[in-house]
Short mmCIF file of C-alpha atoms in Angstrom, two decimals:
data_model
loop_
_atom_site.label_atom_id
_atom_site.label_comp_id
_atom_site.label_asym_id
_atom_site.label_seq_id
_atom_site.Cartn_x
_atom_site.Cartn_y
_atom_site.Cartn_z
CA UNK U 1 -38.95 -38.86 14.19
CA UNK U 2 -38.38 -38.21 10.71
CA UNK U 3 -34.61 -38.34 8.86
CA UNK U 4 -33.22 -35.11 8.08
CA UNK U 5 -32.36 -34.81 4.55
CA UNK U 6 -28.56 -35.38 3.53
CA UNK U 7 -27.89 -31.80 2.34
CA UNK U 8 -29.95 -30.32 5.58
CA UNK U 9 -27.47 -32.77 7.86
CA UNK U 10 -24.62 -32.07 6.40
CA UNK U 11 -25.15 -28.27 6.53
CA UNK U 12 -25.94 -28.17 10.20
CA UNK U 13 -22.69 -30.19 10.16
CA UNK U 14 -20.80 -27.05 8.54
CA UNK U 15 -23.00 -24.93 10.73
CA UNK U 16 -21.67 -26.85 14.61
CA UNK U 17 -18.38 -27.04 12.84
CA UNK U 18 -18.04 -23.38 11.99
CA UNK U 19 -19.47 -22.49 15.67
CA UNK U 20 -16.98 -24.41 17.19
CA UNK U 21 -13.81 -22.24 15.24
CA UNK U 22 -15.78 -19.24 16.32
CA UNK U 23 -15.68 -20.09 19.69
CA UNK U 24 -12.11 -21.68 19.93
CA UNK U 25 -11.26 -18.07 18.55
CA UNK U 26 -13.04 -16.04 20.67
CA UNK U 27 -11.20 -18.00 23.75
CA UNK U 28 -7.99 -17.40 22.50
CA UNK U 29 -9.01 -13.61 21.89
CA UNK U 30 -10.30 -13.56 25.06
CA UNK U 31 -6.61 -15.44 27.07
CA UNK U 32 -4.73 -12.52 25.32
CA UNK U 33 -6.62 -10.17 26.37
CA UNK U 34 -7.18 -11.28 29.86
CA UNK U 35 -4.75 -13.59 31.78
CA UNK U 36 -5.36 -16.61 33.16
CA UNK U 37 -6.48 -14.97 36.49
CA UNK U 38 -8.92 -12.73 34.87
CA UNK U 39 -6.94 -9.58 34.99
CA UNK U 40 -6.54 -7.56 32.09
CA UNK U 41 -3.56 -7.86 30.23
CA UNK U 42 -2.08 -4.22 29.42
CA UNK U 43 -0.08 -3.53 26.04
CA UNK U 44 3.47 -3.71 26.32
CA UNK U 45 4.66 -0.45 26.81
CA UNK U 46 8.02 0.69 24.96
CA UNK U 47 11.24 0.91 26.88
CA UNK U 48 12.27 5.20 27.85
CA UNK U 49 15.88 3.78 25.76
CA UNK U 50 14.32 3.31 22.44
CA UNK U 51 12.14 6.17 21.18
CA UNK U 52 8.52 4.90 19.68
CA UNK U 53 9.68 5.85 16.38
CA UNK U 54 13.20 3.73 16.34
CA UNK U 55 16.31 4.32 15.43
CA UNK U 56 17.16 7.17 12.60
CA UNK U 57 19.69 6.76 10.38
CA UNK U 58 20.91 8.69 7.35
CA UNK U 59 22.91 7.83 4.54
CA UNK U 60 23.74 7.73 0.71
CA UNK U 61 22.07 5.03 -1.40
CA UNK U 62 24.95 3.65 -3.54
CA UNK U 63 23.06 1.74 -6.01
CA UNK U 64 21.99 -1.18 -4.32
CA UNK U 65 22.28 -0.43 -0.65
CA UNK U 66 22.45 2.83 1.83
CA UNK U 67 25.92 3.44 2.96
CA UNK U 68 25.66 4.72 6.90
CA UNK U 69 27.72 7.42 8.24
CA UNK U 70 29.99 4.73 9.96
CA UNK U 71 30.37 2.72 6.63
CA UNK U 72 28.10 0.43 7.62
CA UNK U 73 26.07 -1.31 4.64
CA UNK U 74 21.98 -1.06 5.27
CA UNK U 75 20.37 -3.29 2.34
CA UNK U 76 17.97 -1.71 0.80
CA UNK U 77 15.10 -3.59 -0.61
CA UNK U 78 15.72 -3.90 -4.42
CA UNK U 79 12.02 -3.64 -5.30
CA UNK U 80 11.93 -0.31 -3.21
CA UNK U 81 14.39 1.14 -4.89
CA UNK U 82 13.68 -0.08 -8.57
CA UNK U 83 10.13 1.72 -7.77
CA UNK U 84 11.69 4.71 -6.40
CA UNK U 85 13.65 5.35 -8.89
CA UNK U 86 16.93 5.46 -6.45
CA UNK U 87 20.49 6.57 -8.38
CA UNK U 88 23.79 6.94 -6.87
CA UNK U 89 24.16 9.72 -4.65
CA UNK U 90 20.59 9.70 -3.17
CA UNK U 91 20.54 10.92 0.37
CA UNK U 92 18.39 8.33 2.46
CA UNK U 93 16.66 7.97 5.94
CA UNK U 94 16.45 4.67 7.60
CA UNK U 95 13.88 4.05 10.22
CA UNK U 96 14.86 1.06 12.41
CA UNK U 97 11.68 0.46 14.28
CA UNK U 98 11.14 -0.38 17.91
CA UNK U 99 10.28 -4.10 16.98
CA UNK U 100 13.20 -3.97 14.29
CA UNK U 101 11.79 -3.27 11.20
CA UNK U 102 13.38 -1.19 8.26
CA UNK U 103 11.97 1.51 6.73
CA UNK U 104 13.34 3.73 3.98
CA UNK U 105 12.70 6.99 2.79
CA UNK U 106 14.73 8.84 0.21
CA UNK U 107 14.99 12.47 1.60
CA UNK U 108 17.07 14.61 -1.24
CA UNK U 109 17.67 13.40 -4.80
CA UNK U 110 20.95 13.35 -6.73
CA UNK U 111 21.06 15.56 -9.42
CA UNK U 112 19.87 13.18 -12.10
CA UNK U 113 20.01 13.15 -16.44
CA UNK U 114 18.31 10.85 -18.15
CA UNK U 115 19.85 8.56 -21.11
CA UNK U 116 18.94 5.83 -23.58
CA UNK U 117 20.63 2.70 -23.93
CA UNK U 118 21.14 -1.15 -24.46
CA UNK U 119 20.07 -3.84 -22.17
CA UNK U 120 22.60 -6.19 -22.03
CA UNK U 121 24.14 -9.13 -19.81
CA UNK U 122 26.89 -10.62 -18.40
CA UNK U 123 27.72 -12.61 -15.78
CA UNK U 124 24.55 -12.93 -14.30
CA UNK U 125 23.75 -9.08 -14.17
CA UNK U 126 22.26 -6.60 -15.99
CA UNK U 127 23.50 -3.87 -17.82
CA UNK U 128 22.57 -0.94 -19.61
CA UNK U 129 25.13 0.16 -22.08
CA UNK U 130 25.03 4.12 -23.13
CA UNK U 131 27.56 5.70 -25.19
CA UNK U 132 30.41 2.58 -24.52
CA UNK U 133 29.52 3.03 -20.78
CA UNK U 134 28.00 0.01 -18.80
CA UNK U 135 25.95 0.76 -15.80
CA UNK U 136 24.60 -1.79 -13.77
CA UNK U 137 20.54 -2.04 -13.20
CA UNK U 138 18.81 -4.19 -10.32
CA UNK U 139 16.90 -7.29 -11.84
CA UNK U 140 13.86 -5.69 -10.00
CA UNK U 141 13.57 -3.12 -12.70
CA UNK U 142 14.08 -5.83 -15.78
CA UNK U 143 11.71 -8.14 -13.92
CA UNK U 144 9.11 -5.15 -13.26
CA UNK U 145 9.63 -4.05 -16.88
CA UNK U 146 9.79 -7.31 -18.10
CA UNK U 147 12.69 -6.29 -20.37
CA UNK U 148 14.93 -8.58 -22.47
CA UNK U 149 18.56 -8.16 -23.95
CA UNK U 150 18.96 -5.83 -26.99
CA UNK U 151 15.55 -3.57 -25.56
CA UNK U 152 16.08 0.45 -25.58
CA UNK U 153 16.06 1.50 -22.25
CA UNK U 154 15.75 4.86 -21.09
CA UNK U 155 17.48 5.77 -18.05
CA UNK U 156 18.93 8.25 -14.97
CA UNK U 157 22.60 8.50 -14.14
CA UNK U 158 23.81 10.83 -11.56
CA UNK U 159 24.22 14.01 -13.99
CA UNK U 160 27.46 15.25 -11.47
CA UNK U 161 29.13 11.54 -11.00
CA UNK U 162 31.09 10.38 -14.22
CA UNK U 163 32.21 7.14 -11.94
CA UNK U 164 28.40 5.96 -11.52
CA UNK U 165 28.15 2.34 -12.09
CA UNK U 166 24.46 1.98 -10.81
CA UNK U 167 21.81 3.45 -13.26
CA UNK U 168 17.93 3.48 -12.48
CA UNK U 169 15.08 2.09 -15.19
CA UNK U 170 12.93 4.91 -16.49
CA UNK U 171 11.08 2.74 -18.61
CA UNK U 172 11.39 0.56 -21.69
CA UNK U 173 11.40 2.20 -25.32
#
């Protein structure tokens, strides 16, 4: 019998190899989906308690996480809100799920204004300063906007809420 050439052998190699993961995965597909004495397994159905769609909750974002109606603290994720645009004041609606995941939605705005000001830092945060008036950014937005100290920054403030601390990156100038 003749030898196989090396590149033929070792591709049939790769060839039994990859065969074998196939089939090692289609067993394991096949255990979840039937058990072990060939019944099929049916999907876990949720408990009457907890609706399918979770647990709702509504609050007011207050700059870097959604204050509940029972003062409880629900962190929001910084990138969602840098994205969203989120200022103090936003109305929010938290989605616990049924396997305990978070979901936010921002339901009705703050009144907004938008202003122009100063990147600056200080004690390991990030500032924009408008008009004498620091307000505090999330290092998702300088990160996202890849902004450095001393950049013109245009903003939103709550337009209604002259004790905001929290402002939300528009974009860089």
């Amino acid at each position: 019998m003749a030898e196989l050439p090396e590149k033929q052998l070792k591709r049939l190699k790769n060839l039994l190899h990859e065969a074998e993961v196939n089939l090692a995965t289609a067993r394991e597909l096949l255990s979840s989906v039937v058990g072990e004495d060939g019944q099929v397994v049916l999907p876990r159905v949720t408990s009457p308690a907890v609706p399918a769609e979770g647990k709702v909750i509504e609050g007011i974002f207050d700059g870097q996480v959604m204050v509940g109606p029972d003062g409880k603290n629900y962190p929001v994720p910084a990138n969602y809100a840098s994205k969203s645009k989120l200022v103090e004041g936003d109305i929010m609606k938290l989605t616990i799920t049924a396997d305990g995941g978070f979901v936010y939605k921002q339901i009705s705005p703050a009144p907004r204004k938008q202003v122009v000001g100063t990147l600056t830092s200080h004690d390991g945060m990030y500032y924009v300063e408008v008009n004498g008036k620091e307000y505090r950014i999330l290092l998702a937005s300088v990160t996202f906007f890849r902004l450095k100290e001393g950049d013109q920054v245009s903003v939103s403030v709550p337009s209604d809420d002259e004790d905001a601390s929290w402002a939300a990156v528009e974009a860089p100038l």
